[in-house]
């Protein structure tokens, strides 16, 4: 049985995702700064957070809010300076909050000097650093692949008289990992940040780095006549060889962690990706996000789902990391809608939903990754028109919905439901103007609920979502089984309650979360001889759960 003292620091802590543009603005400019993160380190430490994953803050034209990197060794001036970043890493280390950098290694910005050079001719030093292909005889793109952000995944380059591949936006050309110099350049960048004191890395879009040996058309899967690029390029044979090389060059011998973003890897494949024989310490795989969104990730195609669908994939991930590797538990990130909307089909208070799912987030086996604002109980914002959104994927999903024959109102409803901007609205610190996020008009509108849903108000309210997170964080720190204990699912077929037992060396806990809007029941024998450690609704009657009630029992 796993003992807590044998686990690495990043297995025992709580991780927190920061979208720096929306976290805290110390420059009165409407967008967040690195100094703003440093200013809030005590807040993060008070939540039991030991690692902060900061989405890209490198120099960038910001077409995709930093996921289009121009220079991996510079901080974008909108966020501050390298001195600010050094200070954040140093102060964070002092307070036990380590900085996790986001490595965008599938592609760069079109403004990255490597690409500027590569596109200039077919015989320069960087000529092979990206994925270049000739046109078909009729001048059309080499394949019918659709980029993840819509439209063809190929862009014509007049200088080279060739097309280049972009899995995401045309301004995000894909790197050619087959080229050894590319791999070396990327590993050097990771080592640069590890040497600076980063505590780990989140590795972006990593499943797309290995392209298939033969490029051919895929089956048309939309009215636009194209085929999703990832059907051809995600998790392609040979990818793990590149990643073993990455691990040996960067991870080995360091007390850091690497978590890969791995769309296209299923829970049954985790064994090859994490753990002793794997390439990463943890893997963000998306089988549970796909339950409400669908694997095609097309927001205009609604999906019917049941709680047992969600529980089944989570149980698989738990089983596949029980003896091998470690699981990063998450229900939100900057690409997902707010979980209080995404994972619930019932009416009910947002705060109750946030507490119920937050209970699961903080007590499943693995390292919880909290998305900024999730601990406050954010809902999706109500977006009144397409113009209010910033995210480029939202625009392309809207267009795609129209191309599928949806009305404008239906297309907008899909964006309200799934837009990535739901997770990106400014952090709500207090009830003052702009939720205390910035002295200037924020780049994205603040959520209407900010006068109640904010750090200051929720800190003062013992029944708030934030107080519940703090309580559970304290419980995790106290009760070893909530960190190191095994996971055994209970009531797997139940459509209302998510229930499981965490068995540790010295004690056990049983978690029961009613994720439905109706009263639910369970066999009180599951918690016989146990006491209530925490309950969202105060004292509880063993055997029944009120709507959206969550409880943690322990012996
Ligand atoms: C990842 C990021 C997403 C970004 C994309 C392209 O999926 O999480 O935000 O748009 O990669 O870099």
XYZ file of C-alpha atoms and ligand atoms in Angstrom:
567
model
C 0.000 0.000 0.000
C 1.210 3.493 -0.882
C 2.411 5.508 2.113
C 2.041 9.254 2.143
C 5.646 9.749 3.174
C 6.824 7.854 0.090
C 5.032 10.169 -2.300
C 6.713 13.041 -4.138
C 5.847 16.632 -3.159
C 3.689 17.120 -6.230
C 1.592 14.049 -5.400
C 0.742 15.376 -1.955
C -0.096 18.930 -2.903
C -2.933 20.775 -4.590
C -2.146 22.335 -7.962
C -3.827 25.484 -9.214
C -4.090 26.761 -12.746
C -3.545 30.457 -13.356
C -4.629 32.168 -16.558
C -2.325 35.129 -16.003
C -4.157 37.524 -18.292
C -7.170 37.228 -15.972
C -5.636 36.717 -12.544
C -4.581 40.044 -11.040
C -3.488 43.270 -12.691
C -0.887 45.377 -10.847
C -0.368 47.726 -13.792
C -3.871 49.188 -14.236
C -3.950 47.960 -17.828
C -6.961 45.613 -17.883
C -4.854 42.452 -18.150
C -3.106 40.536 -15.396
C 0.593 40.592 -14.599
C 3.250 38.263 -13.187
C 3.680 40.679 -10.260
C -0.043 40.170 -9.697
C 0.552 36.458 -9.131
C 3.369 37.214 -6.674
C 1.006 39.554 -4.828
C -1.476 36.713 -4.351
C 0.910 33.968 -3.226
C -0.422 34.057 0.325
C -3.947 33.516 -0.966
C -2.755 30.490 -2.933
C -0.795 29.088 0.009
C -3.916 29.486 2.187
C -5.709 27.053 -0.123
C -3.016 24.429 0.361
C -1.715 25.035 -3.145
C 1.884 23.894 -3.660
C 2.140 24.242 -7.440
C 0.812 26.899 -9.809
C 0.572 26.092 -13.491
C 0.760 29.394 -15.324
C -0.517 29.303 -18.907
C 2.019 30.752 -21.379
C 3.389 34.165 -20.506
C 6.262 34.186 -23.018
C 6.705 36.826 -25.675
C 3.821 36.324 -28.069
C 1.619 38.129 -30.590
C -1.270 36.713 -28.472
C -3.369 35.357 -31.301
C -4.201 32.455 -28.976
C -3.464 34.267 -25.703
C 0.129 33.113 -25.466
C -0.209 29.638 -26.978
C 1.527 31.166 -29.987
C 5.060 31.646 -28.664
C 7.469 34.006 -30.359
C 10.333 33.640 -27.873
C 10.356 30.972 -25.151
C 13.093 32.760 -23.217
C 11.359 36.114 -22.825
C 8.346 37.231 -20.829
C 5.736 39.085 -22.830
C 5.906 42.787 -21.875
C 2.160 42.797 -21.164
C 2.882 40.446 -18.237
C 6.018 42.229 -16.996
C 9.693 41.308 -17.121
C 11.966 38.341 -16.563
C 12.912 39.959 -13.238
C 9.234 39.723 -12.232
C 9.232 36.059 -13.161
C 12.462 35.375 -11.240
C 10.906 37.073 -8.246
C 7.734 34.994 -8.524
C 9.741 31.767 -8.682
C 11.912 32.800 -5.718
C 9.070 34.062 -3.504
C 6.930 31.099 -4.503
C 9.688 28.698 -3.497
C 9.960 30.485 -0.128
C 6.247 30.013 0.480
C 6.120 26.462 -0.808
C 4.306 27.370 -4.020
C 6.292 26.141 -7.012
C 5.869 27.599 -10.474
C 4.893 25.232 -13.278
C 5.578 26.520 -16.766
C 3.476 25.690 -19.803
C 5.587 24.345 -22.663
C 3.983 24.865 -26.050
C 6.077 22.452 -28.085
C 3.774 21.276 -30.864
C 3.936 24.642 -32.600
C 5.320 28.161 -32.344
C 3.977 31.528 -33.386
C 4.411 32.466 -37.035
C 6.481 35.342 -35.588
C 9.010 33.008 -33.971
C 12.379 33.643 -35.645
C 12.630 29.911 -36.482
C 9.490 30.148 -38.594
C 10.373 33.520 -40.110
C 13.578 31.889 -41.360
C 11.946 28.585 -42.295
C 9.335 30.200 -44.512
C 11.872 32.351 -46.349
C 13.224 29.612 -48.658
C 13.507 25.860 -49.057
C 17.217 25.743 -48.242
C 17.821 27.827 -45.127
C 19.119 26.452 -41.824
C 15.551 26.168 -40.482
C 13.996 24.838 -43.695
C 12.974 21.516 -42.086
C 11.858 22.863 -38.706
C 8.180 22.936 -39.689
C 5.865 20.660 -41.693
C 6.113 21.777 -45.308
C 4.417 19.977 -48.227
C 3.863 20.659 -51.890
C 0.392 21.469 -53.212
C -1.599 18.804 -55.039
C -1.382 19.088 -58.835
C -4.492 21.303 -58.857
C -2.894 23.643 -56.326
C -5.088 22.568 -53.423
C -3.882 21.672 -49.931
C -2.012 18.364 -49.471
C -4.836 16.780 -47.424
C -8.412 17.572 -46.384
C -7.537 18.028 -42.718
C -9.506 20.561 -40.679
C -7.564 22.474 -38.055
C -8.789 22.313 -34.473
C -9.750 25.977 -34.745
C -11.686 25.449 -38.009
C -10.890 25.725 -41.702
C -8.087 23.886 -43.513
C -5.097 22.823 -41.424
C -2.847 23.929 -44.295
C -1.776 27.458 -45.135
C -0.157 28.445 -48.416
C 3.223 30.217 -48.248
C 4.048 32.237 -51.303
C 7.813 32.506 -50.605
C 8.345 28.751 -50.518
C 5.535 27.844 -52.867
C 4.491 25.227 -50.349
C 1.866 24.650 -47.707
C 2.639 24.411 -43.986
C 0.613 22.466 -41.463
C -1.073 24.107 -38.489
C -3.041 21.872 -36.139
C -4.431 25.028 -34.522
C -4.604 28.560 -36.012
C -2.691 29.505 -39.192
C -0.531 31.713 -36.945
C 0.548 28.553 -35.045
C 2.692 26.509 -37.473
C 3.477 22.948 -36.311
C 7.085 22.110 -35.518
C 8.759 19.141 -37.169
C 9.870 16.868 -34.324
C 11.536 14.511 -36.847
C 14.260 17.137 -37.119
C 16.843 16.479 -34.334
C 17.736 20.184 -34.073
C 14.118 20.987 -33.253
C 14.049 18.478 -30.431
C 17.328 19.753 -29.053
C 16.144 23.378 -29.179
C 12.953 22.482 -27.312
C 14.693 20.399 -24.647
C 17.181 23.252 -24.097
C 14.257 25.596 -23.455
C 12.750 23.232 -20.892
C 16.134 22.950 -19.157
C 16.473 26.723 -19.173
C 13.255 26.993 -17.159
C 14.039 24.056 -14.894
C 17.429 25.656 -14.135
C 15.610 28.847 -13.230
C 13.760 26.917 -10.528
C 10.484 25.912 -12.162
C 8.846 23.109 -10.200
C 7.447 21.400 -13.236
C 5.935 21.622 -16.646
C 2.542 21.302 -18.227
C 3.193 20.252 -21.783
C 0.728 21.589 -24.297
C -0.940 19.625 -27.090
C 1.775 16.998 -26.883
C -0.142 14.202 -28.601
C 0.078 15.978 -31.954
C 3.880 16.164 -32.239
C 4.337 12.964 -34.250
C 2.801 13.169 -37.694
C 1.817 10.018 -39.592
C 4.321 8.480 -42.003
C 1.930 9.016 -44.911
C -0.272 12.098 -45.232
C -3.651 11.172 -46.674
C -7.219 12.433 -46.683
C -9.398 11.428 -43.768
C -13.129 10.704 -43.860
C -15.184 13.881 -44.279
C -16.924 14.568 -40.969
C -18.621 17.950 -41.413
C -20.558 20.083 -43.867
C -17.318 21.917 -44.661
C -16.027 18.831 -46.539
C -13.031 18.454 -44.234
C -11.745 15.824 -41.819
C -10.599 16.555 -38.257
C -6.796 16.843 -38.259
C -6.477 15.028 -34.965
C -8.093 11.912 -36.393
C -4.924 11.593 -38.503
C -2.273 13.057 -36.223
C -3.166 12.450 -32.554
C -1.172 9.829 -30.683
C 0.539 8.399 -33.751
C 2.882 5.362 -33.458
C 6.422 6.407 -32.604
C 5.387 9.378 -30.457
C 6.613 7.721 -27.266
C 10.176 7.471 -28.649
C 10.307 11.261 -28.907
C 8.881 11.601 -25.437
C 11.320 9.166 -23.834
C 14.081 11.317 -25.278
C 12.381 14.399 -23.818
C 12.166 12.797 -20.397
C 15.815 11.734 -20.416
C 16.934 15.202 -21.496
C 14.830 17.213 -19.040
C 13.070 15.289 -16.301
C 15.559 12.672 -15.176
C 17.494 13.674 -12.073
C 15.294 16.622 -11.178
C 12.705 16.989 -8.417
C 10.070 18.359 -10.748
C 6.998 16.952 -12.441
C 5.804 16.874 -16.000
C 2.133 16.685 -16.876
C 1.226 16.290 -20.526
C -1.937 17.507 -22.195
C -2.945 14.420 -24.060
C -6.033 14.620 -26.163
C -6.365 11.331 -28.002
C -4.896 9.136 -25.267
C -7.512 6.973 -23.570
C -7.499 5.861 -19.940
C -6.512 2.333 -21.024
C -3.252 3.657 -22.490
C -2.103 5.497 -19.367
C 0.303 2.699 -18.480
C 2.561 3.578 -21.415
C 2.395 7.275 -20.778
C 2.906 7.624 -17.032
C 4.688 5.812 -14.244
C 7.920 3.894 -14.185
C 7.905 2.997 -17.863
C 6.026 6.054 -19.037
C 7.166 9.432 -20.256
C 5.328 11.802 -17.930
C 4.456 11.924 -14.255
C 0.822 12.674 -14.986
C -1.352 13.033 -18.018
C -4.351 15.230 -18.625
C -6.514 12.933 -20.664
C -9.961 14.076 -21.641
C -12.244 11.085 -21.560
C -14.353 12.664 -18.819
C -14.491 16.092 -20.530
C -15.770 14.291 -23.599
C -18.752 12.911 -21.708
C -20.730 16.188 -21.938
C -18.904 17.660 -24.947
C -18.458 14.673 -27.235
C -15.173 13.467 -28.658
C -15.469 15.577 -31.798
C -15.596 18.673 -29.575
C -18.168 20.302 -31.843
C -20.283 22.522 -29.642
C -23.315 22.523 -31.911
C -23.749 18.759 -31.645
C -25.347 18.173 -28.255
C -24.541 14.973 -26.407
C -26.854 12.938 -24.186
C -25.051 11.649 -21.127
C -25.640 10.060 -17.751
C -23.752 10.252 -14.475
C -22.674 6.621 -14.887
C -20.912 7.554 -18.170
C -18.814 10.037 -16.239
C -18.176 7.690 -13.330
C -17.128 4.882 -15.679
C -14.327 6.849 -17.350
C -13.133 8.281 -14.046
C -13.038 4.747 -12.613
C -10.960 3.609 -15.585
C -8.456 6.418 -15.039
C -8.283 5.517 -11.361
C -7.756 1.834 -12.152
C -5.080 2.574 -14.712
C -3.080 4.742 -12.333
C -3.637 2.631 -9.211
C -0.225 0.956 -9.358
C 1.420 2.939 -12.082
C 1.851 6.661 -12.384
C -0.393 9.266 -10.891
C -3.602 10.968 -11.949
C -4.143 14.741 -12.254
C -7.747 15.239 -11.185
C -9.472 18.107 -12.973
C -12.923 19.223 -13.973
C -11.988 22.604 -15.392
C -9.191 24.300 -17.225
C -8.848 27.331 -19.482
C -10.249 25.360 -22.440
C -13.373 24.062 -20.715
C -16.619 25.662 -19.614
C -17.245 26.014 -15.892
C -17.853 22.653 -14.259
C -20.944 23.838 -12.380
C -22.627 24.003 -15.774
C -20.696 21.336 -17.642
C -21.146 18.373 -15.320
C -24.673 19.005 -14.045
C -27.976 18.521 -15.801
C -30.168 19.602 -12.870
C -31.347 22.925 -11.493
C -29.916 24.072 -8.177
C -27.565 26.546 -6.583
C -24.220 27.049 -8.313
C -22.464 27.119 -4.962
C -23.971 23.736 -3.994
C -22.871 22.299 -7.322
C -19.384 23.736 -6.916
C -19.082 22.267 -3.415
C -20.379 18.851 -4.453
C -18.029 18.514 -7.427
C -15.233 20.242 -5.502
C -15.515 17.461 -2.936
C -14.803 14.933 -5.665
C -11.981 17.066 -7.071
C -10.236 17.206 -3.712
C -10.778 13.586 -2.646
C -10.300 11.420 -5.732
C -6.919 9.707 -5.823
C -4.439 12.005 -7.568
C -3.265 15.592 -7.553
C -6.211 17.997 -7.812
C -5.833 20.795 -10.367
C -8.095 23.703 -9.437
C -8.804 26.262 -12.174
C -8.737 29.846 -10.905
C -12.260 30.783 -9.845
C -13.387 27.170 -9.508
C -12.814 27.459 -5.753
C -15.248 30.391 -5.698
C -17.995 28.531 -7.542
C -18.059 30.254 -10.908
C -20.888 29.684 -13.322
C -20.608 30.224 -17.062
C -21.138 33.851 -17.966
C -24.202 34.813 -20.020
C -22.802 36.037 -23.368
C -25.234 38.142 -25.330
C -23.508 38.237 -28.694
C -20.520 36.805 -30.513
C -18.747 40.167 -30.233
C -18.401 39.762 -26.487
C -16.091 36.765 -26.884
C -12.347 37.027 -27.382
C -11.422 33.368 -27.994
C -10.658 32.457 -31.587
C -11.990 28.925 -31.162
C -15.362 30.340 -30.100
C -15.573 32.232 -33.362
C -14.728 29.181 -35.423
C -17.207 26.999 -33.537
C -19.878 29.633 -34.176
C -19.093 29.613 -37.914
C -19.056 25.821 -37.949
C -22.491 25.721 -36.296
C -23.876 28.015 -39.022
C -22.288 25.796 -41.689
C -24.160 22.851 -40.157
C -27.455 24.711 -40.610
C -27.897 26.000 -37.054
C -29.533 29.406 -36.529
C -27.513 32.291 -35.080
C -29.345 31.880 -31.766
C -28.463 28.177 -31.664
C -24.846 28.888 -32.572
C -24.664 31.460 -29.762
C -26.257 29.025 -27.312
C -23.511 26.477 -28.121
C -20.880 29.135 -27.389
C -22.558 30.085 -24.113
C -22.535 26.442 -23.115
C -18.987 25.519 -24.139
C -16.886 28.613 -24.872
C -13.387 28.624 -23.454
C -13.968 32.246 -22.421
C -16.236 31.009 -19.625
C -13.102 29.928 -17.794
C -11.148 33.034 -18.740
C -13.205 35.892 -17.283
C -11.298 37.901 -14.655
C -10.659 36.530 -11.188
C -13.088 38.047 -8.676
C -11.202 39.365 -5.672
C -13.765 41.653 -4.043
C -16.997 43.553 -4.666
C -15.311 46.755 -5.856
C -15.245 47.920 -9.484
C -13.997 45.245 -11.911
C -14.139 42.766 -9.023
C -10.847 44.154 -7.734
C -9.074 42.525 -10.675
C -7.887 45.729 -12.317
C -8.137 49.491 -12.047
C -8.744 49.590 -15.805
C -11.517 48.045 -17.896
C -10.818 44.303 -18.010
C -10.017 42.678 -21.361
C -12.949 40.253 -20.894
C -16.110 41.181 -19.027
C -16.299 40.313 -15.351
C -19.049 37.857 -14.456
C -22.296 39.531 -13.281
C -22.247 37.598 -10.003
C -19.008 39.178 -8.745
C -20.513 41.131 -5.867
C -21.297 37.838 -4.099
C -18.850 35.460 -5.744
C -15.462 36.858 -4.778
C -12.530 36.020 -2.526
C -13.208 38.680 0.083
C -16.923 37.944 0.542
C -16.427 34.183 0.486
C -13.553 34.317 2.964
C -15.918 35.964 5.432
C -18.704 33.416 4.882
C -18.216 30.005 6.536
C -20.781 28.473 4.158
C -19.186 29.707 0.949
C -17.642 27.545 -1.750
C -14.235 28.968 -0.878
C -14.609 28.046 2.803
C -15.585 24.538 1.726
C -12.429 24.254 -0.414
C -10.322 25.449 2.505
C -11.958 22.935 4.807
C -11.335 20.057 2.414
C -7.762 21.194 1.776
C -7.174 21.065 5.531
C -8.782 17.621 5.702
C -6.517 16.348 2.920
C -3.505 17.579 4.829
C -4.683 15.795 7.990
C -6.000 12.492 6.678
C -3.336 10.450 4.900
C -5.858 8.184 3.192
C -7.271 11.113 1.215
C -3.864 11.489 -0.430
C -2.247 8.071 -0.432
C -5.170 5.720 0.122
C -6.485 3.348 -2.509
C -9.667 4.095 -4.464
C -12.617 1.745 -4.480
C -15.767 2.827 -6.222
C -19.088 2.258 -4.427
C -22.573 2.360 -5.960
C -21.096 2.333 -9.474
C -24.511 1.964 -11.126
C -26.176 4.804 -9.233
C -27.289 7.730 -11.423
C -27.322 10.300 -8.599
C -24.513 9.630 -6.186
C -20.776 9.455 -6.817
C -19.393 7.354 -3.980
C -16.042 5.801 -3.187
C -13.859 4.590 -0.384
C -10.275 5.657 0.188
C -8.452 3.054 2.225
C -5.182 4.122 3.791
C -2.685 2.400 6.059
C -4.117 3.826 9.227
C -7.622 4.885 8.304
C -10.323 4.993 5.705
C -12.675 7.595 4.339
C -15.917 7.290 2.393
C -16.959 10.115 0.094
C -20.550 10.437 -1.098
C -21.542 13.269 -3.426
C -25.102 13.627 -4.617
C -24.612 15.202 -8.046
C -28.346 15.316 -8.734
C -31.065 17.803 -7.881
C -33.157 15.159 -6.073
C -32.829 13.592 -2.681
C -30.806 10.360 -2.865
C -30.278 7.361 -0.663
C -27.453 4.955 0.040
C -26.827 2.015 2.315
C -25.923 3.491 5.710
C -23.774 0.388 6.324
C -21.182 1.944 3.961
C -20.393 4.452 6.692
C -21.061 2.262 9.733
C -18.719 3.106 12.631
C -17.484 6.162 10.795
C -17.933 9.784 11.759
C -18.785 12.724 9.575
C -15.559 14.588 8.797
C -17.116 17.205 6.559
C -20.533 17.844 5.055
C -21.688 20.542 2.666
C -25.044 20.825 4.418
C -23.865 20.542 8.019
C -24.966 17.466 9.954
C -26.327 14.627 7.870
C -28.583 11.625 8.211
C -26.575 8.491 7.237
C -28.416 6.750 4.393
C -29.817 9.867 2.744
C -28.397 12.836 0.924
C -30.171 16.091 0.215
C -30.001 17.432 -3.357
C -26.357 18.292 -4.182
C -25.193 17.325 -0.698
C -21.671 15.921 -0.351
C -20.213 14.258 2.715
C -16.886 12.803 3.770
C -16.965 10.147 6.470
C -13.906 8.699 8.180
C -13.103 6.073 10.781
C -3.929 23.563 -25.869
C -4.234 24.728 -24.969
C -5.169 25.651 -25.686
C -4.491 26.151 -26.933
C -4.018 24.974 -27.793
C -3.061 25.428 -28.841
O -5.019 22.763 -26.118
O -4.700 24.290 -23.747
O -5.571 26.721 -24.889
O -5.375 26.949 -27.669
O -3.336 24.008 -27.047
O -1.825 25.742 -28.281
